[in-house]
Amino acid sequence: MATVKAAILGFGTVGQGIYNIVNERKEQLTKQTGQHIEIAAILVRDLEKARPDTPGVLVTDRFEDILTVPDLGIVFEAIVGEEPAGTYLERAIESGCHVVTANKVMYAKAGASLEALAREVRTGVGYEATVAGGVPVIKTIQNLNLANQVTGIQGILNGTSNFILTKMRKEECSFADALKEAQELGYAEADPTNDVSGFDAFCKLMILSALSFGEQPDWERVPMKGIDTLTLDEVIDADRQGLRYRHIADVRRDEDGRLRASVGPVLIGPDHPLYGIDGVDNAVAIETAYAGTLTVIGPGAGMYPTASVMVEDAAVLLNQPFRTLVTE
Ligand code: NAP
Ligand code: HSE
């Protein structure tokens, strides 16, 4: 039985989830991929931080050490921000590794060039976890791209925002307390600015746009607002009128063929398809040429929903090497 060595960049909420699932699902993964996946190395920023034990695994704060692991085949990336994550993945692909990422801030910008590089060196890129946590929206659109056509996308793409809005509405919880709970549950980023300002949902929308339409709208022309613009009174008043605020990201082609996108809180009534989506759930309504609107719903953040789709991506890449997930 061949062994494929894997590295995890980042050992916080998502990185630890990947480590646990790869070990808990060892037999299933071996059966499904025909290869034994061994986590050989982990990259962190602060070696002094207390972490769960990972016996026999190299834990380092130097990316160079990761690339020296013999027979490294897969790099999981679960660190934060555009750089150094983008450069690390570029170097991992150049070294012949498949890469699997959850980092939407990096991927919204660098996705196209990473995919091009991966095609060149005949390796694979998985990025299901960059959008909507455990919801298989990337796979769904990849399938639609084979013979159908996506005409518009509307979704709740930030789990933290939906969780906070739900707590405010149902429990009259303050914004600050709800955010604190979202952080404790591993939904919010360590720095939650991107979650509550709308930028996290914006990056996810740009990734979906590239995949669905082969391009992104001009970032500067996309109106973007977060839930940090709403007060508890506004949320409660809306509820009394039978309405709900939802943080909605939308992209579609207009009649002139130009991409139009927006990100921000929208007040909706019970007839709206996103009215019933509560808590950390995300929902993505995909409008298509031939199949009407398909809506996928599920946990948009959290350790295991996110890590599980990353391990699934890795298994797909091991089964179908050279399947770079193209946007063109
Ligand atoms: P986290 O708990 O804050 O963990 C981040 C990890 O990355 C930490 O172990 C940190 O090291 C490490 N790290 C950060 N910068 C680094 C650098 N420059 N070099 C080496 N290591 C670095 O974050 P997370 O929630 O796991 O999220 C990880 C990524 O997944 C983010 O891009 C996030 O947006 C994305 N994501 C998260 C979720 C979720 O539900 N949490 C869902 C989908 C996608 P130290 O521990 O030493 O500080
Ligand atoms: N912080 C993100 C969210 C994680 O709350 O949606 C999932 O991308």
XYZ file of C-alpha atoms in Angstrom, residues 137-323:
187
model
C -21.364 24.577 -3.214
C -18.101 24.429 -5.200
C -18.682 20.789 -6.219
C -22.277 21.613 -7.167
C -21.208 24.485 -9.433
C -18.374 22.425 -10.938
C -20.956 19.819 -11.913
C -23.326 22.458 -13.300
C -20.464 23.892 -15.378
C -20.188 20.581 -17.245
C -23.427 21.078 -19.214
C -25.657 23.654 -17.505
C -24.949 27.348 -16.873
C -25.113 29.392 -13.696
C -27.000 32.645 -14.295
C -27.056 34.092 -10.782
C -26.055 33.365 -7.204
C -27.581 34.658 -4.000
C -26.508 33.463 -0.603
C -25.800 33.799 3.065
C -22.042 33.219 3.039
C -20.835 34.203 6.494
C -21.749 31.855 9.339
C -20.685 34.270 12.059
C -22.956 37.054 10.752
C -25.940 34.740 10.471
C -25.259 33.336 13.936
C -25.086 36.844 15.442
C -28.235 38.058 13.671
C -30.106 34.958 14.854
C -28.982 35.411 18.490
C -29.937 39.084 18.388
C -33.390 38.328 16.983
C -34.277 35.243 19.026
C -32.621 36.064 22.355
C -32.252 39.841 22.194
C -28.565 39.127 22.736
C -26.135 42.031 22.287
C -23.917 42.106 19.193
C -20.794 41.860 21.388
C -22.040 38.832 23.365
C -23.173 37.017 20.213
C -19.814 37.671 18.542
C -17.970 36.390 21.614
C -19.954 33.150 21.460
C -19.255 32.800 17.706
C -15.536 33.103 18.476
C -15.729 30.542 21.295
C -17.480 28.106 18.938
C -14.702 28.499 16.329
C -17.001 30.180 13.752
C -15.515 33.675 13.761
C -11.965 34.478 12.687
C -9.472 35.273 15.485
C -9.755 38.852 14.205
C -13.485 39.003 13.363
C -13.298 42.262 11.383
C -13.720 40.487 8.030
C -16.736 38.531 9.330
C -18.744 41.508 10.527
C -17.630 44.040 7.893
C -18.813 41.904 4.969
C -15.318 41.297 3.527
C -15.378 37.566 4.301
C -18.665 37.141 2.380
C -17.289 39.383 -0.378
C -14.232 37.116 -0.872
C -16.462 34.036 -0.993
C -18.713 35.719 -3.555
C -15.687 36.544 -5.726
C -14.618 32.870 -5.628
C -18.127 31.778 -6.667
C -18.165 34.405 -9.411
C -14.845 33.195 -10.857
C -16.079 29.613 -10.819
C -19.540 30.364 -12.238
C -18.839 33.140 -14.731
C -15.113 32.696 -15.409
C -14.433 36.182 -14.025
C -14.930 38.459 -11.051
C -16.564 41.875 -11.097
C -14.344 44.903 -10.530
C -13.839 44.724 -6.727
C -14.020 48.493 -6.386
C -17.509 48.562 -7.906
C -19.092 46.022 -5.551
C -21.067 47.714 -2.753
C -20.143 45.991 0.513
C -21.623 46.372 3.989
C -21.447 44.187 7.075
C -23.822 43.429 9.924
C -21.811 45.842 12.071
C -24.039 48.546 10.561
C -27.144 47.123 12.335
C -28.342 47.787 15.877
C -30.162 45.407 18.227
C -33.203 47.726 18.095
C -33.343 47.490 14.307
C -33.184 43.690 14.402
C -35.908 43.442 17.064
C -38.174 46.033 15.359
C -37.915 44.099 12.093
C -38.830 40.860 13.883
C -41.954 42.481 15.393
C -43.050 43.297 11.836
C -42.449 39.704 10.719
C -39.272 40.677 8.837
C -35.665 39.516 9.218
C -32.272 40.971 8.386
C -30.088 38.594 6.421
C -26.550 39.261 5.269
C -26.840 38.514 1.549
C -24.219 38.283 -1.175
C -25.445 38.380 -4.768
C -23.803 38.165 -8.189
C -25.350 37.936 -11.680
C -24.891 39.141 -15.243
C -27.031 42.083 -16.263
C -28.577 42.463 -19.711
C -25.424 44.188 -21.002
C -23.378 41.136 -20.021
C -21.689 42.967 -17.102
C -21.326 41.268 -13.740
C -23.286 42.953 -10.953
C -22.598 42.067 -7.346
C -23.524 43.317 -3.896
C -22.863 42.298 -0.298
C -24.797 43.559 2.708
C -27.703 43.236 5.118
C -31.128 43.005 3.469
C -34.536 43.113 5.165
C -36.627 40.198 3.894
C -40.091 38.721 4.486
C -41.327 35.150 4.964
C -41.710 34.597 1.217
C -37.932 34.996 0.674
C -36.003 31.684 0.323
C -33.346 32.787 2.839
C -35.860 33.795 5.558
C -35.656 30.490 7.441
C -31.852 30.116 7.478
C -30.802 30.475 11.116
C -27.703 30.116 13.283
C -24.355 29.265 11.723
C -26.022 27.857 8.599
C -25.200 29.219 5.166
C -27.452 28.878 2.145
C -26.573 29.392 -1.502
C -29.312 29.704 -4.128
C -27.791 28.910 -7.543
C -29.902 30.030 -10.489
C -29.299 27.930 -13.586
C -30.242 27.906 -17.262
C -31.740 24.415 -17.251
C -32.543 23.353 -13.680
C -34.188 26.419 -12.172
C -32.835 27.412 -8.756
C -30.905 24.920 -6.643
C -30.382 25.813 -2.993
C -27.713 24.175 -0.854
C -27.902 24.711 2.908
C -25.733 23.649 5.848
C -23.174 24.666 8.451
C -21.148 27.567 7.072
C -18.342 27.427 9.649
C -16.892 25.287 12.416
C -14.078 22.786 12.875
C -15.563 19.571 11.513
C -17.839 20.833 8.722
C -14.871 22.735 7.280
C -12.171 20.138 7.869
C -14.316 17.312 6.507
C -14.758 18.958 3.102
C -10.992 19.560 2.973
C -10.251 15.897 3.592
C -12.866 15.019 0.956
C -11.106 17.357 -1.500
C -7.825 15.562 -0.773
C -9.449 12.164 -1.364
C -10.876 13.368 -4.691
C -7.467 14.660 -5.766
C -5.796 11.381 -4.809
C -8.400 9.476 -6.802
C -8.223 11.804 -9.778
C -4.756 13.258 -9.912
C -4.336 16.248 -12.227
C -7.951 17.320 -11.723
